[in-house]
mmCIF file of C-alpha atoms and ligand atoms in Angstrom:
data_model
loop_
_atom_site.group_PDB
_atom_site.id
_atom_site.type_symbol
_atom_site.label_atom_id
_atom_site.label_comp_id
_atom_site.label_asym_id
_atom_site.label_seq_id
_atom_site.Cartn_x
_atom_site.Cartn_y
_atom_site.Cartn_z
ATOM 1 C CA UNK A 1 99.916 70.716 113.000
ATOM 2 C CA UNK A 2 100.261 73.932 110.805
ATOM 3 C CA UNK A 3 97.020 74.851 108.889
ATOM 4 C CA UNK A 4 97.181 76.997 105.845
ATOM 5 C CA UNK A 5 94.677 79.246 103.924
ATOM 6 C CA UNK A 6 95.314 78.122 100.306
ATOM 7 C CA UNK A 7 91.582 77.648 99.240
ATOM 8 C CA UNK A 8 88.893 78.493 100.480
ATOM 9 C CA UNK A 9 86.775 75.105 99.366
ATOM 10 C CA UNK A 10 89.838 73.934 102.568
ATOM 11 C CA UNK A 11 87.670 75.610 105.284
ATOM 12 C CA UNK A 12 84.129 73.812 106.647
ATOM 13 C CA UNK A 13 81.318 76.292 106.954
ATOM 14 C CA UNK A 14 81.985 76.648 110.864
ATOM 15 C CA UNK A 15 85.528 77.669 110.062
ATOM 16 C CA UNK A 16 84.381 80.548 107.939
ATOM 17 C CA UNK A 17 81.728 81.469 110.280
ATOM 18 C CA UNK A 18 84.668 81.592 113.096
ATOM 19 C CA UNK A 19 86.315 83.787 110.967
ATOM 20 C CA UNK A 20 83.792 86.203 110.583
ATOM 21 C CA UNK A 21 82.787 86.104 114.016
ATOM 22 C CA UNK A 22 86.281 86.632 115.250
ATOM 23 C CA UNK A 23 86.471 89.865 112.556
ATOM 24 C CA UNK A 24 83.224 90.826 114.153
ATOM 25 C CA UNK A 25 85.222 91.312 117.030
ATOM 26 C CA UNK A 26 88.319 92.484 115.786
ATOM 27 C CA UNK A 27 85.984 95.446 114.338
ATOM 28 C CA UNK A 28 84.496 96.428 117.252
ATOM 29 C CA UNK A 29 88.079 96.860 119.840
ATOM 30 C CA UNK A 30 90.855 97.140 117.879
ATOM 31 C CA UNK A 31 92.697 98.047 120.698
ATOM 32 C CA UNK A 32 91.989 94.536 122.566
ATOM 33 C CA UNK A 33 93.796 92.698 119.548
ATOM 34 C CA UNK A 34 96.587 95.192 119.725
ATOM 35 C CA UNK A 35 99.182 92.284 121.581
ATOM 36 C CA UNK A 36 97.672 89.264 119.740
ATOM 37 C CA UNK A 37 100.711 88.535 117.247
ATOM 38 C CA UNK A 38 103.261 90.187 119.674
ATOM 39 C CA UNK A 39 106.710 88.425 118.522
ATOM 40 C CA UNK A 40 105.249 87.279 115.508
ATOM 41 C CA UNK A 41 107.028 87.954 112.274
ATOM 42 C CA UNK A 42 104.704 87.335 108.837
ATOM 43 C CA UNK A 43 106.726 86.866 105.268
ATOM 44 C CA UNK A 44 105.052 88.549 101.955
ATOM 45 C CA UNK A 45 106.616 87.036 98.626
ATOM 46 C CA UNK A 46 104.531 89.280 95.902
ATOM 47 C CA UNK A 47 105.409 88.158 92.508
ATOM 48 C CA UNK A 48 102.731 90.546 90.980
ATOM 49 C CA UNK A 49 101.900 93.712 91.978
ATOM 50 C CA UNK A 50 99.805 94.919 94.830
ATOM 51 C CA UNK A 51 97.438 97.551 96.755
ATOM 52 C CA UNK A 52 95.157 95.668 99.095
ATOM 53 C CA UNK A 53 96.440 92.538 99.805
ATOM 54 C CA UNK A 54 100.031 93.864 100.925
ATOM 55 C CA UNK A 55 99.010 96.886 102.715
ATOM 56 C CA UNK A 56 96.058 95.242 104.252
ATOM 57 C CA UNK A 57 98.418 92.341 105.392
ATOM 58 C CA UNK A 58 101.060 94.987 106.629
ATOM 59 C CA UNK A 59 99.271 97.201 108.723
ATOM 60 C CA UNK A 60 96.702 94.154 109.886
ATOM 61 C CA UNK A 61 100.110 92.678 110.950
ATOM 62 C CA UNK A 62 101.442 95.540 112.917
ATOM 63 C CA UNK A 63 97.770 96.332 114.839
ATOM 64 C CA UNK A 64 98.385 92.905 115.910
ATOM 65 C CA UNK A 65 101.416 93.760 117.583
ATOM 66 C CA UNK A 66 103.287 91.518 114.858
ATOM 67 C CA UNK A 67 106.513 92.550 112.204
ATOM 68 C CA UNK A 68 106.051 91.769 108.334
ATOM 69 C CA UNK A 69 108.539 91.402 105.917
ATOM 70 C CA UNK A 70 107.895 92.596 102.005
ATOM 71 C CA UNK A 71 109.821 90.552 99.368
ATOM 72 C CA UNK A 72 109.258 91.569 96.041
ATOM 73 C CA UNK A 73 109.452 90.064 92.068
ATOM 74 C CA UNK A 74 113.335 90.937 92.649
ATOM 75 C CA UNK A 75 114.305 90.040 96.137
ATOM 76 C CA UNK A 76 113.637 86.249 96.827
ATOM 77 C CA UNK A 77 113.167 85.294 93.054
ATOM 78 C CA UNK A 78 111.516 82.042 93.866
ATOM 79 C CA UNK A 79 111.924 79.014 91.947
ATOM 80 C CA UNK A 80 114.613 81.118 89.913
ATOM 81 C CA UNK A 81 117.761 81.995 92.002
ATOM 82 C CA UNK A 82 116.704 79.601 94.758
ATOM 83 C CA UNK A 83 114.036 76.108 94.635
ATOM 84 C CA UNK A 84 110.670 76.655 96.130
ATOM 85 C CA UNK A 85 111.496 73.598 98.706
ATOM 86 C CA UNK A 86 114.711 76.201 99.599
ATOM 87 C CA UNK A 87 113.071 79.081 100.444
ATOM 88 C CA UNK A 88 109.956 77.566 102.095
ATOM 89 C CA UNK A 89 112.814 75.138 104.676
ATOM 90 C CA UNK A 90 114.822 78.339 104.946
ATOM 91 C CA UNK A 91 111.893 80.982 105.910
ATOM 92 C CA UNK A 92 110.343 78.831 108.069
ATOM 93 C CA UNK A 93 113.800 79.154 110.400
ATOM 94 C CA UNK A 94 112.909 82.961 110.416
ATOM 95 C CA UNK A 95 109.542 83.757 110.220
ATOM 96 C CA UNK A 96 106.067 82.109 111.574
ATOM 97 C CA UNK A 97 104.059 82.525 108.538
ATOM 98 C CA UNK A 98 103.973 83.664 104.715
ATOM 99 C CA UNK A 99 101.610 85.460 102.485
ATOM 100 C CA UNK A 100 102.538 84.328 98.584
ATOM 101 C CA UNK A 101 101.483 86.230 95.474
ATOM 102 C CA UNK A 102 102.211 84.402 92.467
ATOM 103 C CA UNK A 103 101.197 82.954 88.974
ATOM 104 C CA UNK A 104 100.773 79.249 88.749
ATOM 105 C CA UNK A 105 98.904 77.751 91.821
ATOM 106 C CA UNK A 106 101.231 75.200 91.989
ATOM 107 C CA UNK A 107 103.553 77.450 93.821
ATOM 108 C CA UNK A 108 101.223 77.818 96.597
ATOM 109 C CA UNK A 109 100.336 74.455 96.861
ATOM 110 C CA UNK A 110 104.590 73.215 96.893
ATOM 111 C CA UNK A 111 105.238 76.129 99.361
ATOM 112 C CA UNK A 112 102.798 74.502 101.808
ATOM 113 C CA UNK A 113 104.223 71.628 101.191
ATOM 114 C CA UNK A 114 107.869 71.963 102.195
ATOM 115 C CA UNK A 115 107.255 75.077 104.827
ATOM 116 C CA UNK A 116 106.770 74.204 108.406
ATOM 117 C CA UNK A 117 104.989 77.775 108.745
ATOM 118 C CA UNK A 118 101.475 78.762 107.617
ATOM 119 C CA UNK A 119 101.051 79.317 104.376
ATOM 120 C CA UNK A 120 98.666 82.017 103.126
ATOM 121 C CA UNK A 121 97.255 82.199 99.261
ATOM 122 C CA UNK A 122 97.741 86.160 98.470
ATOM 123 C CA UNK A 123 96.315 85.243 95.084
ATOM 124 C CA UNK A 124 97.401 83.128 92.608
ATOM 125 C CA UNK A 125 96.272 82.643 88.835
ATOM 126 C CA UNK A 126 93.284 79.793 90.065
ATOM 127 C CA UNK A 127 92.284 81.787 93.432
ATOM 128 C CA UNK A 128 92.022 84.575 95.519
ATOM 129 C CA UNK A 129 90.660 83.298 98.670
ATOM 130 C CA UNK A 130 91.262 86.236 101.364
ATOM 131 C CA UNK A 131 89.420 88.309 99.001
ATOM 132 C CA UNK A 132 86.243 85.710 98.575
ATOM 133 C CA UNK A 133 86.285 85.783 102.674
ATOM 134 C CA UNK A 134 86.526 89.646 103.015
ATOM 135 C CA UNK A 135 83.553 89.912 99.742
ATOM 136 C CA UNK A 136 81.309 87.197 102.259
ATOM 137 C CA UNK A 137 81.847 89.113 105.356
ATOM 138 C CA UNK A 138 80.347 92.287 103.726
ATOM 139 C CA UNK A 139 78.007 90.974 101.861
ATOM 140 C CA UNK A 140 77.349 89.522 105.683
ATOM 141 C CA UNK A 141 77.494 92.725 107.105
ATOM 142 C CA UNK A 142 75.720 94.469 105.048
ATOM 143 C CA UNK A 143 72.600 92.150 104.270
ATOM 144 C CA UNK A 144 72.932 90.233 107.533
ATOM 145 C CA UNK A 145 71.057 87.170 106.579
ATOM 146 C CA UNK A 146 72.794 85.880 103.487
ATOM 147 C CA UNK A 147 71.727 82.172 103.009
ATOM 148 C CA UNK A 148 69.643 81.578 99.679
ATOM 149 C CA UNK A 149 70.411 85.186 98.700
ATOM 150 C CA UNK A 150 71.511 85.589 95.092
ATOM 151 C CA UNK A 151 74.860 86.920 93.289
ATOM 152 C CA UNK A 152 75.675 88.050 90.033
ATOM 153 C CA UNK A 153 79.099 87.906 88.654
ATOM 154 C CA UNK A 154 79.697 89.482 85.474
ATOM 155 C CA UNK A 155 83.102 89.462 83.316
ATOM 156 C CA UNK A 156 86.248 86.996 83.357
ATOM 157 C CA UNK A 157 85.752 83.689 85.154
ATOM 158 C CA UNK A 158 89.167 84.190 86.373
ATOM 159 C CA UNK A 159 90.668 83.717 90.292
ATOM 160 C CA UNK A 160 88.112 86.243 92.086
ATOM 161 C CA UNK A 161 85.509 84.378 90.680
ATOM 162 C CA UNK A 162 86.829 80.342 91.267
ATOM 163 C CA UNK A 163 87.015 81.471 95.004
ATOM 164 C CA UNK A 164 83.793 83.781 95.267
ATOM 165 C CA UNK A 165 81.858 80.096 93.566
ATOM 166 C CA UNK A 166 83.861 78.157 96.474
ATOM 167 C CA UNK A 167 82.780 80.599 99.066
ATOM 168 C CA UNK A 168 79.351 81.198 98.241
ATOM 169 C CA UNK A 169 78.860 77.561 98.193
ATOM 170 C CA UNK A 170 80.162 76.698 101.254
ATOM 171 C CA UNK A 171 77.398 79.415 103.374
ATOM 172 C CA UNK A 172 74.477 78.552 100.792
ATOM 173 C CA UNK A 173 74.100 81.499 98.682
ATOM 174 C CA UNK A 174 73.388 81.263 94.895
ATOM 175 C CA UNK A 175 75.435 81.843 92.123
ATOM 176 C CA UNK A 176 74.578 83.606 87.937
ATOM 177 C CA UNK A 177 78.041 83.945 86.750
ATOM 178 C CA UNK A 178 78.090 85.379 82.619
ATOM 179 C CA UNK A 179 80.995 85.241 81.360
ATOM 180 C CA UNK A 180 81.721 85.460 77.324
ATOM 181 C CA UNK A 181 82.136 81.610 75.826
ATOM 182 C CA UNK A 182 85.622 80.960 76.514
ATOM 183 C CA UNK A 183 85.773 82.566 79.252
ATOM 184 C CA UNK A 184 84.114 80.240 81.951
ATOM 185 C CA UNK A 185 85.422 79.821 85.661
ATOM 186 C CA UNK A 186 87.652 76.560 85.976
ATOM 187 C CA UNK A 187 86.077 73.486 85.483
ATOM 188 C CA UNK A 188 87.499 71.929 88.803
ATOM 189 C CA UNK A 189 86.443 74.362 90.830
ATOM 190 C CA UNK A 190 83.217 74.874 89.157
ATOM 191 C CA UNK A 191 82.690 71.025 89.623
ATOM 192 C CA UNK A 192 83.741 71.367 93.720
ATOM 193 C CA UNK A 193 81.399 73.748 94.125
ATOM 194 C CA UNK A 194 78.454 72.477 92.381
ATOM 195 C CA UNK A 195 79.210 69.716 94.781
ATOM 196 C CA UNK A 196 79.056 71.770 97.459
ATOM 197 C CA UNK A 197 76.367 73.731 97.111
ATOM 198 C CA UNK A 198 73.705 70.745 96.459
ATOM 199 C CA UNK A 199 74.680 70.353 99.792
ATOM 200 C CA UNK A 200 73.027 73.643 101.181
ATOM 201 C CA UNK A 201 70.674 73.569 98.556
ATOM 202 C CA UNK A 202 72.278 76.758 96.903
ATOM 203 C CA UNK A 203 72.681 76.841 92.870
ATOM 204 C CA UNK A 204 75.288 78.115 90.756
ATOM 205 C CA UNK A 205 74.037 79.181 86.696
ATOM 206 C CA UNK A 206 76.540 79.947 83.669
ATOM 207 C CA UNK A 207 75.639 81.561 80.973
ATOM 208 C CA UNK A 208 76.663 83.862 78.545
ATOM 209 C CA UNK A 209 73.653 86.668 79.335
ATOM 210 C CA UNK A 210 75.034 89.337 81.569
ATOM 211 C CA UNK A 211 71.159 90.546 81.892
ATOM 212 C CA UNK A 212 69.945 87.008 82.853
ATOM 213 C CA UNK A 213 72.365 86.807 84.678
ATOM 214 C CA UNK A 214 71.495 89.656 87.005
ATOM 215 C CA UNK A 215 67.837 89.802 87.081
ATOM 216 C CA UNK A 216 66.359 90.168 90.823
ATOM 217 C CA UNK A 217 69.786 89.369 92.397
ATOM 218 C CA UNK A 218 71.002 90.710 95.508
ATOM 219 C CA UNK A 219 74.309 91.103 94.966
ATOM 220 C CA UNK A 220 75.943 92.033 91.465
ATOM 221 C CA UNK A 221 79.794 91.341 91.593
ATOM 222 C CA UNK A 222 82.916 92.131 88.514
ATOM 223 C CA UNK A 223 86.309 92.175 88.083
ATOM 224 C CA UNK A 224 88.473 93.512 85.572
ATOM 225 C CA UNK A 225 88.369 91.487 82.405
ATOM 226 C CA UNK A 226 92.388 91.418 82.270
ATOM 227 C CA UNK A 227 94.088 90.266 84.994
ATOM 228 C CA UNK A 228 97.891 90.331 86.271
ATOM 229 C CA UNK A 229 99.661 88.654 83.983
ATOM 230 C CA UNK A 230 97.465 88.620 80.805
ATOM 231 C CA UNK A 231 98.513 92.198 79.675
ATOM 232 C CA UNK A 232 99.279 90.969 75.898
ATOM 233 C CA UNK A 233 95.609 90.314 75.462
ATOM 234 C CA UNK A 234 94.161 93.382 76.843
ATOM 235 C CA UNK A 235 93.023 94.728 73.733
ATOM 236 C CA UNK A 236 91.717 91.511 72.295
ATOM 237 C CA UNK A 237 89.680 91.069 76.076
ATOM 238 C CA UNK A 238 87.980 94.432 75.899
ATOM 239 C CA UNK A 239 85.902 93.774 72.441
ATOM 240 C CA UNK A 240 85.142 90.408 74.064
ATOM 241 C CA UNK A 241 84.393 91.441 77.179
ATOM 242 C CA UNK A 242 82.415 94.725 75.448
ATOM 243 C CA UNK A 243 78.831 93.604 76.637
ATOM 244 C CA UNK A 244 79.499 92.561 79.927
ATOM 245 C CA UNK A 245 79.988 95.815 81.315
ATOM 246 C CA UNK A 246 78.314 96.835 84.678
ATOM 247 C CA UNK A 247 76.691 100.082 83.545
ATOM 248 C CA UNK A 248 73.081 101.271 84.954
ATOM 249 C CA UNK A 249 70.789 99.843 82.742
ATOM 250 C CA UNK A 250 72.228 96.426 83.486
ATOM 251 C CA UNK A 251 71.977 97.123 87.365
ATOM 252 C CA UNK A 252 68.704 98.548 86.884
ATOM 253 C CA UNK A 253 67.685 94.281 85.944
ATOM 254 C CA UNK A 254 68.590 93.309 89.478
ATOM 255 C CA UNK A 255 66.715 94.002 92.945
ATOM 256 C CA UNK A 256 66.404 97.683 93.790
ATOM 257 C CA UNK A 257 69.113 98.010 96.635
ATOM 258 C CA UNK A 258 71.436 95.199 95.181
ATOM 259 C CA UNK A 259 74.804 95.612 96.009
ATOM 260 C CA UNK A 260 77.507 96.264 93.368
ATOM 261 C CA UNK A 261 80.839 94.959 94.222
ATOM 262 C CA UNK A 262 84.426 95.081 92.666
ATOM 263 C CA UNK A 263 87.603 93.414 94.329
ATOM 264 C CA UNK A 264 89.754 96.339 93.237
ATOM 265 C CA UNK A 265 91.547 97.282 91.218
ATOM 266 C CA UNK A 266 89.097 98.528 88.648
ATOM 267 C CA UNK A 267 89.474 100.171 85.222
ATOM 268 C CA UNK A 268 86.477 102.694 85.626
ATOM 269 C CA UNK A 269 84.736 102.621 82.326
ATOM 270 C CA UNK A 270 85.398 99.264 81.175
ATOM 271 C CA UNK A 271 83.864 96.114 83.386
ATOM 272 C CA UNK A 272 82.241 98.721 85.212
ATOM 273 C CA UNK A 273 81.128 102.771 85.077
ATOM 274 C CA UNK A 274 82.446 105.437 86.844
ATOM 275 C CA UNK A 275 78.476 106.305 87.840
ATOM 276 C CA UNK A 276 77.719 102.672 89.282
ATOM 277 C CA UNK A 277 81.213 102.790 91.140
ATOM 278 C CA UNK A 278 80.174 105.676 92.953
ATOM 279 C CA UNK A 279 76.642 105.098 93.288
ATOM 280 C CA UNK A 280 74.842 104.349 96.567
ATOM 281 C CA UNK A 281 75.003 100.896 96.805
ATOM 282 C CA UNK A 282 78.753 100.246 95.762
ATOM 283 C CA UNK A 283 80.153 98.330 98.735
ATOM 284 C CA UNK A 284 83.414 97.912 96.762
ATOM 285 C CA UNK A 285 85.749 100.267 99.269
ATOM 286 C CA UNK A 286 84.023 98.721 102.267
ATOM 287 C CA UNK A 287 84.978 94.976 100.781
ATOM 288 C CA UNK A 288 88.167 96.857 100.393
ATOM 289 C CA UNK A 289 88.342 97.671 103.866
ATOM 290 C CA UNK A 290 87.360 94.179 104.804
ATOM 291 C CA UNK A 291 90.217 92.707 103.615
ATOM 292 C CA UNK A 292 92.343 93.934 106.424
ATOM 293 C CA UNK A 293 89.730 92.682 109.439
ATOM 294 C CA UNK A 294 89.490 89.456 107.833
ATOM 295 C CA UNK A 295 92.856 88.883 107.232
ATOM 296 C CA UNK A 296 93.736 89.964 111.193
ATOM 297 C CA UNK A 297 90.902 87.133 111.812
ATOM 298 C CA UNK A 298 92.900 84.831 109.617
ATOM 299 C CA UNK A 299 96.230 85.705 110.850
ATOM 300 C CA UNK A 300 94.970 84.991 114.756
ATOM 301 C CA UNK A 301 93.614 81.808 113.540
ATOM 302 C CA UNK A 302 96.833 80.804 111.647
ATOM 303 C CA UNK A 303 99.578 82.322 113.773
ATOM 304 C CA UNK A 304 98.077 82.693 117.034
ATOM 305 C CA UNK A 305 98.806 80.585 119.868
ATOM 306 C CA UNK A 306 95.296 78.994 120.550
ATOM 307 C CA UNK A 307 95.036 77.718 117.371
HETATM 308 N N1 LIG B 1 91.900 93.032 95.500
HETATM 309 C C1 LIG B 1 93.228 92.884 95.593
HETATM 310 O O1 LIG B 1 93.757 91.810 95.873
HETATM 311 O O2 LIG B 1 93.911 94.013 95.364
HETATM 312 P P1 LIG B 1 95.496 94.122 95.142
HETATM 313 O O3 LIG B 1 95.809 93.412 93.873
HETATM 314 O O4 LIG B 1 95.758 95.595 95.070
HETATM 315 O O5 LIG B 1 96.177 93.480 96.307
HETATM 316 N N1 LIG B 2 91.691 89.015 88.680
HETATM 317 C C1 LIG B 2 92.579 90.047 89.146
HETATM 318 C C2 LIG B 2 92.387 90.275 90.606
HETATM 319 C C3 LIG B 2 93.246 91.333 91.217
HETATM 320 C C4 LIG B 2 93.019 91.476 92.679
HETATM 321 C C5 LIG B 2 94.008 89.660 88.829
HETATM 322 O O1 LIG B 2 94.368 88.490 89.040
HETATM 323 O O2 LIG B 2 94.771 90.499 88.359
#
């Protein structure tokens, strides 16, 4: 049977730890994965823009020895000039998986549905899950023992931060999310992964206190406090989101070496500083990086032919 990657609350602990063992692996001889996906061709629908996820996809696919395809807001049009049911019957002649990038999850979700093919989530408006993987595995990487470690995340309770609640959950780390009133992760997903995390003995806190929120972590995590899609309220999110800026004195609250991290892309002197981007302890271009090892790891997994 096909498996997808549409959330990451889908995947058991030993699945993600596969994953990350796998990327281990993938990090240390590229060259030995360079025939994996030979043959293979990989579909990106993008309905929003895109840095990281499509070139990490694109050139992951090609080290793998694989072909991608790029269709943008204009080329397949989905649900518009064709159903979803249509295009996911009619790709899955062509191609042996697809990455989608779009706005309500419910596309991902009906995609999986009527495609015979893998079906990656490349973000939608509820989650970002390749991103939450790539953030664990350097978090991982960088701390090396991560359960019952702590991590901050300040700003919008938007899709980076559903999927970063499922995924620290699911390996036992705890969670201090502050986000303004209003502005609170999703109540489903917040409910899944309290669930999930009594289970590993991990806790999640919401509040409204950025500094609470990030005293004596290990980890202090943002994202921009306007995502894809909600450009009419930009102005309106930046007085909101005015006091939840990652700035040094705030950092200064958490442990001395804590990580900052940022999925990209960031607007420097809003949810975070110039100064903290670049200071010692940003991880946020080696999550960047990341992205691309995971995602080989989850292509292998998906695509591959021991799976
Ligand atoms: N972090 C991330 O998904 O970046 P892009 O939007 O550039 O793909
Ligand atoms: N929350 C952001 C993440 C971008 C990778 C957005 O959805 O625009």
């Amino acid at each position: 049977m096909k498996k997808d990657l549409i959330s990451v609350k889908d995947l058991t602990a030993g699945e993600i730890e596969e994953i990350f063992n796998l990327t281990d692996k993938i990090k240390k001889d590229k060259a030995g994965f360079a025939n994996v996906l030979t043959g293979k061709t990989l579909a990106l629908i993008f309905q929003k823009p895109s840095n990281r996820t499509r070139v990490s996809f694109e050139v992951g696919m090609f080290e793998l020895g694989g072909y991608s395809i790029y269709l943008g807001p204009d080329e397949i049009n989905l649900g518009i000039r064709e159903s979803i049911k249509d295009v996911a019957k009619t790709l899955s002649r062509y191609v042996d998986g697809i990455v989608l990038r779009t706005f309500e999850h419910k596309n991902v979700i009906d995609l999986a549905q009527f495609a015979t093919v893998p079906i990656i989530n490349g973000l939608s408006d509820l989650l970002h899950p390749c991103q939450a993987l790539a953030d664990i595995y350097t978090i991982r990487e960088k701390l090396k023992n991560i359960k019952g470690i702590s991590v901050a995340y300040v700003g919008d309770g938007n899709n980076v931060c559903n999927s970063l609640l499922h995924a620290c959950s699911k390996v036992g780390i705890n969670m201090n999310i502050a986000t303004p009133k209003g502005y609170e992760p999703d109540k489903t997903v917040l409910n899944e992964a309290r669930v999930i995390a009594k289970t590993k003995k991990a806790t999640i806190n919401l509040s409204a206190k950025p500094k609470e929120a990030v005293k004596d972590v290990d980890v202090i995590y943002t994202d921009v406090w306007t995502s894809m899609g909600q450009e009419k309220e930009a102005k309106m999110r930046k007085r909101i989101f005015k006091e939840f800026q990652i700035n040094k004195s705030l950092v200064r609250l958490a442990k001395k070496n804590a990580l900052i991290m940022h999925c990209l892309p960031a607007h420097r002197g809003e949810e975070i500083t110039d100064e903290i981007m670049e200071s010692k302890n940003s991880v946020i271009f080696d999550q960047a990086e990341n992205r691309m090892h995971v995602q080989k790891a989850i292509l292998i997994k998906l695509l591959g032919e021991e799976r």
